[in-house]
PDB file of C-alpha atoms in Angstrom:
ATOM      1  CA  MET A   1      -0.092   0.149  -0.274  1.00 82.00           C
ATOM      2  CA  CYS A   2       1.631   3.675  -0.801  1.00 83.00           C
ATOM      3  CA  TYR A   3       1.638   6.537   0.966  1.00 85.00           C
ATOM      4  CA  GLN A   4      -1.268   8.051  -0.680  1.00 85.00           C
ATOM      5  CA  GLU A   5      -3.602   5.331   0.121  1.00 90.00           C
ATOM      6  CA  LYS A   6      -2.058   5.440   3.311  1.00 91.00           C
ATOM      7  CA  ARG A   7      -3.267   9.115   3.857  1.00 91.00           C
ATOM      8  CA  SER A   8      -6.151   8.624   2.346  1.00 93.00           C
ATOM      9  CA  ILE A   9      -7.385   5.549   4.649  1.00 94.00           C
ATOM     10  CA  VAL A  10      -5.822   7.967   7.919  1.00 95.00           C
ATOM     11  CA  SER A  11      -8.270  10.682   6.965  1.00 94.00           C
ATOM     12  CA  ALA A  12     -11.652   8.919   5.805  1.00 94.00           C
ATOM     13  CA  ILE A  13     -11.505   7.217   9.977  1.00 94.00           C
ATOM     14  CA  SER A  14     -10.115  10.724  11.178  1.00 94.00           C
ATOM     15  CA  THR A  15     -12.689  12.452  10.154  1.00 94.00           C
ATOM     16  CA  VAL A  16     -15.262   9.654  11.555  1.00 94.00           C
ATOM     17  CA  LEU A  17     -13.527   9.927  14.939  1.00 94.00           C
ATOM     18  CA  ILE A  18     -13.320  13.996  14.915  1.00 94.00           C
ATOM     19  CA  PHE A  19     -17.394  13.755  13.859  1.00 94.00           C
ATOM     20  CA  THR A  20     -17.897  11.031  16.502  1.00 94.00           C
ATOM     21  CA  PHE A  21     -16.350  12.816  19.411  1.00 93.00           C
ATOM     22  CA  TYR A  22     -17.272  16.575  18.243  1.00 93.00           C
ATOM     23  CA  SER A  23     -21.172  15.795  17.905  1.00 92.00           C
ATOM     24  CA  ILE A  24     -21.171  13.429  21.319  1.00 92.00           C
ATOM     25  CA  TYR A  25     -19.630  16.371  23.167  1.00 91.00           C
ATOM     26  CA  ILE A  26     -22.057  18.863  21.805  1.00 90.00           C
ATOM     27  CA  TYR A  27     -24.696  16.482  22.481  1.00 88.00           C
ATOM     28  CA  GLN A  28     -23.443  15.804  26.543  1.00 88.00           C
ATOM     29  CA  THR A  29     -22.600  19.723  27.007  1.00 85.00           C
ATOM     30  CA  TYR A  30     -25.021  21.233  25.898  1.00 83.00           C
ATOM     31  CA  LEU A  31     -28.128  18.719  23.891  1.00 79.00           C
ATOM     32  CA  LYS A  32     -29.038  16.769  27.104  1.00 79.00           C
ATOM     33  CA  GLY A  33     -32.227  15.925  26.279  1.00 70.00           C
ATOM     34  CA  ASN A  34     -32.834  20.435  25.800  1.00 73.00           C
ATOM     35  CA  LEU A  35     -35.383  21.682  23.286  1.00 67.00           C
ATOM     36  CA  THR A  36     -34.985  24.509  24.162  1.00 73.00           C
ATOM     37  CA  TYR A  37     -31.824  24.986  21.241  1.00 74.00           C
ATOM     38  CA  SER A  38     -33.714  22.633  18.738  1.00 73.00           C
ATOM     39  CA  HIS A  39     -34.763  27.006  17.850  1.00 76.00           C
ATOM     40  CA  ASP A  40     -31.726  28.548  18.592  1.00 84.00           C
ATOM     41  CA  TYR A  41     -29.867  29.663  15.371  1.00 88.00           C
ATOM     42  CA  GLU A  42     -27.028  31.595  16.792  1.00 90.00           C
ATOM     43  CA  PHE A  43     -26.180  28.343  18.417  1.00 89.00           C
ATOM     44  CA  TRP A  44     -26.507  26.386  15.980  1.00 90.00           C
ATOM     45  CA  GLY A  45     -24.175  28.149  13.742  1.00 91.00           C
ATOM     46  CA  SER A  46     -21.086  28.345  15.950  1.00 92.00           C
ATOM     47  CA  VAL A  47     -22.077  24.392  16.234  1.00 91.00           C
ATOM     48  CA  ILE A  48     -20.875  24.668  12.582  1.00 91.00           C
ATOM     49  CA  LEU A  49     -18.679  27.173  12.457  1.00 94.00           C
ATOM     50  CA  ILE A  50     -16.423  26.212  15.816  1.00 94.00           C
ATOM     51  CA  LEU A  51     -17.137  22.525  13.489  1.00 93.00           C
ATOM     52  CA  ILE A  52     -14.704  24.516  10.413  1.00 92.00           C
ATOM     53  CA  PRO A  53     -11.162  25.373  12.943  1.00 94.00           C
ATOM     54  CA  VAL A  54     -11.150  22.443  15.159  1.00 93.00           C
ATOM     55  CA  MET A  55     -11.376  19.525  12.321  1.00 92.00           C
ATOM     56  CA  ILE A  56      -8.533  21.615  10.444  1.00 93.00           C
ATOM     57  CA  LEU A  57      -6.001  21.673  13.467  1.00 94.00           C
ATOM     58  CA  ALA A  58      -7.731  18.031  14.038  1.00 93.00           C
ATOM     59  CA  ASN A  59      -6.251  16.859  11.025  1.00 91.00           C
ATOM     60  CA  ILE A  60      -2.732  18.265  11.033  1.00 93.00           C
ATOM     61  CA  VAL A  61      -2.517  17.041  14.170  1.00 94.00           C
ATOM     62  CA  ILE A  62      -3.106  13.180  12.523  1.00 93.00           C
ATOM     63  CA  TYR A  63      -1.098  13.929  10.113  1.00 90.00           C
ATOM     64  CA  ILE A  64       1.324  14.497  11.734  1.00 92.00           C
ATOM     65  CA  ILE A  65       1.367  11.857  13.910  1.00 93.00           C
ATOM     66  CA  PHE A  66       0.441   9.610  10.632  1.00 92.00           C
ATOM     67  CA  SER A  67       3.605  10.673   8.471  1.00 90.00           C
ATOM     68  CA  ILE A  68       5.984  10.285  11.805  1.00 91.00           C
ATOM     69  CA  ILE A  69       4.731   7.023  12.353  1.00 92.00           C
ATOM     70  CA  ASN A  70       4.892   6.355   8.614  1.00 90.00           C
ATOM     71  CA  LYS A  71       8.638   7.008   8.734  1.00 89.00           C
ATOM     72  CA  ILE A  72       9.696   5.226  11.631  1.00 91.00           C
ATOM     73  CA  THR A  73       7.462   1.635  10.443  1.00 90.00           C
ATOM     74  CA  THR A  74       8.542   1.191   6.945  1.00 87.00           C
ATOM     75  CA  ASN A  75      11.432   4.400   5.577  1.00 84.00           C
ATOM     76  CA  GLU A  76       9.155   5.925   3.804  1.00 80.00           C
ATOM     77  CA  ASN A  77       9.391   9.157   3.052  1.00 78.00           C
ATOM     78  CA  ILE A  78       6.824  12.178   1.904  1.00 80.00           C
ATOM     79  CA  PRO A  79       6.073  12.837  -1.911  1.00 78.00           C
ATOM     80  CA  SER A  80       8.299  15.602  -1.722  1.00 77.00           C
ATOM     81  CA  ILE A  81       5.558  16.601  -5.158  1.00 80.00           C
ATOM     82  CA  SER A  82       2.196  16.513  -6.827  1.00 86.00           C
ATOM     83  CA  ASP A  83       1.717  16.144 -10.496  1.00 89.00           C
ATOM     84  CA  GLU A  84      -0.203  15.410 -12.600  1.00 93.00           C
ATOM     85  CA  LEU A  85      -1.345  12.327 -11.992  1.00 93.00           C
ATOM     86  CA  ASP A  86      -1.840  13.749  -7.798  1.00 92.00           C
ATOM     87  CA  LYS A  87      -4.079  16.678  -9.330  1.00 94.00           C
ATOM     88  CA  ILE A  88      -6.544  14.869 -11.234  1.00 95.00           C
ATOM     89  CA  ILE A  89      -7.118  13.109  -8.707  1.00 95.00           C
ATOM     90  CA  GLU A  90      -7.166  15.683  -5.842  1.00 95.00           C
ATOM     91  CA  LEU A  91     -10.059  17.135  -8.754  1.00 96.00           C
ATOM     92  CA  LYS A  92     -12.300  14.798  -9.498  1.00 96.00           C
ATOM     93  CA  SER A  93     -12.668  13.541  -5.509  1.00 96.00           C
ATOM     94  CA  THR A  94     -13.205  17.083  -4.830  1.00 97.00           C
ATOM     95  CA  ARG A  95     -16.161  17.215  -6.999  1.00 97.00           C
ATOM     96  CA  ASN A  96     -16.959  13.612  -5.668  1.00 97.00           C
ATOM     97  CA  SER A  97     -17.065  15.179  -2.384  1.00 97.00           C
ATOM     98  CA  HIS A  98     -18.703  18.556  -3.577  1.00 97.00           C
ATOM     99  CA  TYR A  99     -21.821  17.149  -5.046  1.00 97.00           C
ATOM    100  CA  THR A 100     -22.505  14.854  -1.656  1.00 97.00           C
ATOM    101  CA  PHE A 101     -22.872  17.819  -0.043  1.00 97.00           C
ATOM    102  CA  MET A 102     -25.143  19.881  -2.185  1.00 97.00           C
ATOM    103  CA  PHE A 103     -27.436  16.280  -2.183  1.00 97.00           C
ATOM    104  CA  GLY A 104     -26.547  17.533   1.612  1.00 96.00           C
ATOM    105  CA  MET A 105     -27.578  20.727   1.528  1.00 96.00           C
ATOM    106  CA  LEU A 106     -30.675  19.439  -0.487  1.00 96.00           C
ATOM    107  CA  LEU A 107     -31.908  17.309   1.796  1.00 95.00           C
ATOM    108  CA  SER A 108     -31.022  19.943   5.130  1.00 95.00           C
ATOM    109  CA  MET A 109     -33.705  22.307   2.984  1.00 95.00           C
ATOM    110  CA  ALA A 110     -36.407  19.486   2.913  1.00 95.00           C
ATOM    111  CA  THR A 111     -36.535  19.044   6.621  1.00 94.00           C
ATOM    112  CA  LEU A 112     -37.368  22.241   6.527  1.00 92.00           C
ATOM    113  CA  THR A 113     -40.229  21.968   3.840  1.00 94.00           C
ATOM    114  CA  PHE A 114     -41.618  18.826   6.024  1.00 94.00           C
ATOM    115  CA  GLY A 115     -42.311  20.993   8.993  1.00 92.00           C
ATOM    116  CA  LEU A 116     -38.855  19.863  10.654  1.00 91.00           C
ATOM    117  CA  PRO A 117     -37.421  21.914  13.470  1.00 89.00           C
ATOM    118  CA  PRO A 118     -34.682  23.834  12.027  1.00 88.00           C
ATOM    119  CA  MET A 119     -32.447  21.181  14.349  1.00 88.00           C
ATOM    120  CA  ALA A 120     -32.888  19.122  12.141  1.00 90.00           C
ATOM    121  CA  MET A 121     -31.766  21.259   8.464  1.00 92.00           C
ATOM    122  CA  PHE A 122     -28.577  22.402  11.032  1.00 92.00           C
ATOM    123  CA  ILE A 123     -27.529  18.555  12.109  1.00 92.00           C
ATOM    124  CA  ALA A 124     -28.126  17.701   8.418  1.00 94.00           C
ATOM    125  CA  LEU A 125     -25.930  20.053   7.422  1.00 93.00           C
ATOM    126  CA  THR A 126     -23.307  18.845   9.316  1.00 93.00           C
ATOM    127  CA  CYS A 127     -23.839  15.223   8.412  1.00 94.00           C
ATOM    128  CA  SER A 128     -23.808  16.485   5.254  1.00 96.00           C
ATOM    129  CA  MET A 129     -20.082  17.718   6.117  1.00 94.00           C
ATOM    130  CA  MET A 130     -18.932  14.811   6.937  1.00 94.00           C
ATOM    131  CA  PHE A 131     -20.433  12.351   4.513  1.00 96.00           C
ATOM    132  CA  ALA A 132     -19.004  15.183   1.633  1.00 96.00           C
ATOM    133  CA  CYS A 133     -14.973  14.548   4.081  1.00 95.00           C
ATOM    134  CA  ILE A 134     -15.878  10.695   3.865  1.00 96.00           C
ATOM    135  CA  ILE A 135     -16.479  10.310   0.105  1.00 97.00           C
ATOM    136  CA  GLY A 136     -13.729  12.524  -0.503  1.00 96.00           C
ATOM    137  CA  ASP A 137     -11.350  10.027   0.799  1.00 95.00           C
ATOM    138  CA  VAL A 138     -12.758   7.048  -0.715  1.00 96.00           C
ATOM    139  CA  SER A 139     -13.171   8.411  -3.728  1.00 96.00           C
ATOM    140  CA  GLN A 140      -9.401   8.881  -3.869  1.00 95.00           C
ATOM    141  CA  LEU A 141      -8.433   6.062  -2.526  1.00 95.00           C
ATOM    142  CA  TYR A 142     -10.362   3.750  -5.523  1.00 95.00           C
ATOM    143  CA  PHE A 143      -9.241   6.300  -7.861  1.00 94.00           C
ATOM    144  CA  ILE A 144      -6.091   5.423  -6.928  1.00 92.00           C
ATOM    145  CA  ARG A 145      -6.180   1.809  -6.668  1.00 90.00           C
ATOM    146  CA  ARG A 146      -8.250   1.869  -9.929  1.00 88.00           C
ATOM    147  CA  GLY A 147      -6.826   5.008 -12.472  1.00 85.00           C
ATOM    148  CA  VAL A 148      -8.200   7.882 -13.261  1.00 83.00           C
TER     149      VAL A 148
ATOM    150  CA  MET B   1     -16.217   3.120 -33.234  1.00 76.00           C
ATOM    151  CA  GLU B   2     -13.701  -0.019 -32.496  1.00 79.00           C
ATOM    152  CA  LYS B   3     -12.646   0.846 -29.198  1.00 84.00           C
ATOM    153  CA  ARG B   4      -8.689   1.571 -28.284  1.00 87.00           C
ATOM    154  CA  ARG B   5      -6.649   2.516 -25.713  1.00 87.00           C
ATOM    155  CA  ILE B   6      -3.415   3.757 -25.048  1.00 89.00           C
ATOM    156  CA  SER B   7      -0.230   0.878 -24.236  1.00 91.00           C
ATOM    157  CA  ASN B   8       2.639   1.501 -24.008  1.00 93.00           C
ATOM    158  CA  ASN B   9       6.501  -0.729 -23.547  1.00 94.00           C
ATOM    159  CA  ILE B  10       8.108   1.676 -20.264  1.00 95.00           C
ATOM    160  CA  ARG B  11       8.640  -2.172 -18.284  1.00 94.00           C
ATOM    161  CA  LYS B  12      10.231  -3.227 -21.104  1.00 94.00           C
ATOM    162  CA  LEU B  13      12.525  -0.556 -22.236  1.00 95.00           C
ATOM    163  CA  ARG B  14      13.183  -0.014 -18.193  1.00 95.00           C
ATOM    164  CA  PHE B  15      14.565  -3.476 -18.639  1.00 94.00           C
ATOM    165  CA  ASN B  16      16.148  -2.631 -21.978  1.00 93.00           C
ATOM    166  CA  ASN B  17      17.697   0.933 -19.620  1.00 92.00           C
ATOM    167  CA  ASP B  18      20.227  -1.392 -17.082  1.00 90.00           C
ATOM    168  CA  GLU B  19      17.076  -2.314 -15.105  1.00 92.00           C
ATOM    169  CA  MET B  20      15.912   0.962 -14.457  1.00 94.00           C
ATOM    170  CA  THR B  21      13.966   1.423 -10.960  1.00 94.00           C
ATOM    171  CA  GLN B  22      10.035   2.966 -11.366  1.00 94.00           C
ATOM    172  CA  GLN B  23      11.482   4.900  -8.733  1.00 92.00           C
ATOM    173  CA  GLN B  24      14.686   6.563 -11.556  1.00 94.00           C
ATOM    174  CA  LEU B  25      11.939   6.712 -14.218  1.00 96.00           C
ATOM    175  CA  ALA B  26      10.001   8.506 -11.999  1.00 94.00           C
ATOM    176  CA  ASP B  27      12.892  10.860 -10.169  1.00 93.00           C
ATOM    177  CA  LYS B  28      14.059  11.732 -14.911  1.00 94.00           C
ATOM    178  CA  ALA B  29      10.336  11.978 -15.861  1.00 94.00           C
ATOM    179  CA  GLY B  30       9.695  14.552 -12.971  1.00 93.00           C
ATOM    180  CA  VAL B  31       6.741  13.168 -11.004  1.00 93.00           C
ATOM    181  CA  THR B  32       6.152  10.670  -8.360  1.00 91.00           C
ATOM    182  CA  ARG B  33       7.012   6.675  -8.443  1.00 90.00           C
ATOM    183  CA  GLN B  34       3.396   6.576  -7.572  1.00 90.00           C
ATOM    184  CA  THR B  35       2.365   7.568 -11.265  1.00 93.00           C
ATOM    185  CA  ILE B  36       4.998   5.746 -13.079  1.00 95.00           C
ATOM    186  CA  VAL B  37       3.291   2.333 -11.933  1.00 93.00           C
ATOM    187  CA  ALA B  38      -0.316   3.502 -12.915  1.00 93.00           C
ATOM    188  CA  VAL B  39       1.070   4.279 -16.063  1.00 95.00           C
ATOM    189  CA  GLU B  40       3.715   1.515 -16.871  1.00 94.00           C
ATOM    190  CA  LYS B  41      -0.378  -1.059 -15.715  1.00 92.00           C
ATOM    191  CA  GLY B  42      -2.299   1.201 -17.930  1.00 90.00           C
ATOM    192  CA  LYS B  43      -4.139   2.629 -15.327  1.00 91.00           C
ATOM    193  CA  TYR B  44      -3.494   6.702 -16.467  1.00 92.00           C
ATOM    194  CA  SER B  45      -2.918   7.522 -19.739  1.00 93.00           C
ATOM    195  CA  PRO B  46      -0.485  10.527 -19.768  1.00 94.00           C
ATOM    196  CA  SER B  47      -0.255  13.351 -20.333  1.00 95.00           C
ATOM    197  CA  LEU B  48       1.209  14.590 -23.252  1.00 95.00           C
ATOM    198  CA  GLU B  49       3.882  17.007 -21.773  1.00 95.00           C
ATOM    199  CA  LEU B  50       5.178  13.524 -19.446  1.00 95.00           C
ATOM    200  CA  ALA B  51       4.978  11.108 -22.543  1.00 95.00           C
ATOM    201  CA  PHE B  52       6.646  13.154 -24.009  1.00 96.00           C
ATOM    202  CA  ARG B  53       8.952  13.318 -21.227  1.00 95.00           C
ATOM    203  CA  ILE B  54       9.201   9.793 -20.559  1.00 96.00           C
ATOM    204  CA  ALA B  55      10.104   8.733 -24.045  1.00 96.00           C
ATOM    205  CA  LEU B  56      12.978  11.203 -23.235  1.00 95.00           C
ATOM    206  CA  VAL B  57      14.153   9.014 -20.414  1.00 96.00           C
ATOM    207  CA  PHE B  58      14.559   6.772 -22.932  1.00 95.00           C
ATOM    208  CA  GLY B  59      15.812   8.674 -25.939  1.00 94.00           C
ATOM    209  CA  SER B  60      13.514   6.605 -28.005  1.00 93.00           C
ATOM    210  CA  PRO B  61      10.736   8.507 -30.096  1.00 94.00           C
ATOM    211  CA  LEU B  62       6.981   8.681 -28.581  1.00 94.00           C
ATOM    212  CA  GLU B  63       5.744   5.544 -30.313  1.00 93.00           C
ATOM    213  CA  GLU B  64       7.904   3.595 -29.660  1.00 94.00           C
ATOM    214  CA  VAL B  65       7.347   4.369 -26.376  1.00 95.00           C
ATOM    215  CA  PHE B  66       3.642   4.087 -26.079  1.00 95.00           C
ATOM    216  CA  SER B  67       0.984   3.299 -28.636  1.00 93.00           C
ATOM    217  CA  TYR B  68      -2.663   3.287 -30.192  1.00 91.00           C
ATOM    218  CA  VAL B  69      -4.400   0.381 -29.635  1.00 87.00           C
ATOM    219  CA  LEU B  70      -7.662  -2.299 -29.356  1.00 85.00           C
ATOM    220  CA  GLU B  71      -8.356  -4.021 -26.405  1.00 77.00           C
ATOM    221  CA  GLU B  72      -8.318  -6.776 -28.286  1.00 75.00           C
ATOM    222  CA  GLU B  73      -4.934  -6.845 -29.184  1.00 72.00           C
ATOM    223  CA  ILE B  74      -4.262  -5.532 -25.496  1.00 65.00           C
ATOM    224  CA  LYS B  75      -6.618  -9.035 -23.737  1.00 65.00           C
ATOM    225  CA  GLU B  76      -4.505 -10.978 -26.243  1.00 66.00           C
ATOM    226  CA  ASP B  77      -1.397 -10.353 -25.032  1.00 62.00           C
ATOM    227  CA  GLY B  78      -1.977 -10.698 -21.900  1.00 55.00           C
TER     228      GLY B  78
END
């Protein structure tokens, strides 16, 4: 398994872990049986806005740890260049990721149409962010293995 | 319309060039080893520029490195 494949797998797993821990934290700190937040736009806006830097920071830390462990165990160097194949794979996986997010966005609008509380819309939006990230990583792995 | 694919002789050319490794070819062509692996296996059709760079490494004309063949011919060759 090459470095890029391992990185995609690590990235997908870390996305799931970050979202899971963040969701557990939000649920246990604020939501646990408390329905006052279901219509609180300020709260949900900050939940999503805080999630973005949390994800970026956690991904950087996980990436550094992965690179160190990978270097120690396999003595494989991190590829110093990003060539045309890397760029095509990145473009295609980003496209898939964006399509997934677009679908999630429409789904979140549908929750409002069906008269569900705004909380459902924000949860659908957050979940679509997570799925978009995972689809991006899985697509990357798929294109590396199967070719473009 | 006949189905055609880009085939290559990179493995053979590497062998004829003192068993050049994929990493050596990648370094000379300015790409990662992963890209050479993908091109060699036919999983990725390189850009015209990269195809010329690979041909230049072997000092061979482009048509000696890459060919546009019928899919059946690739299957027959294994």
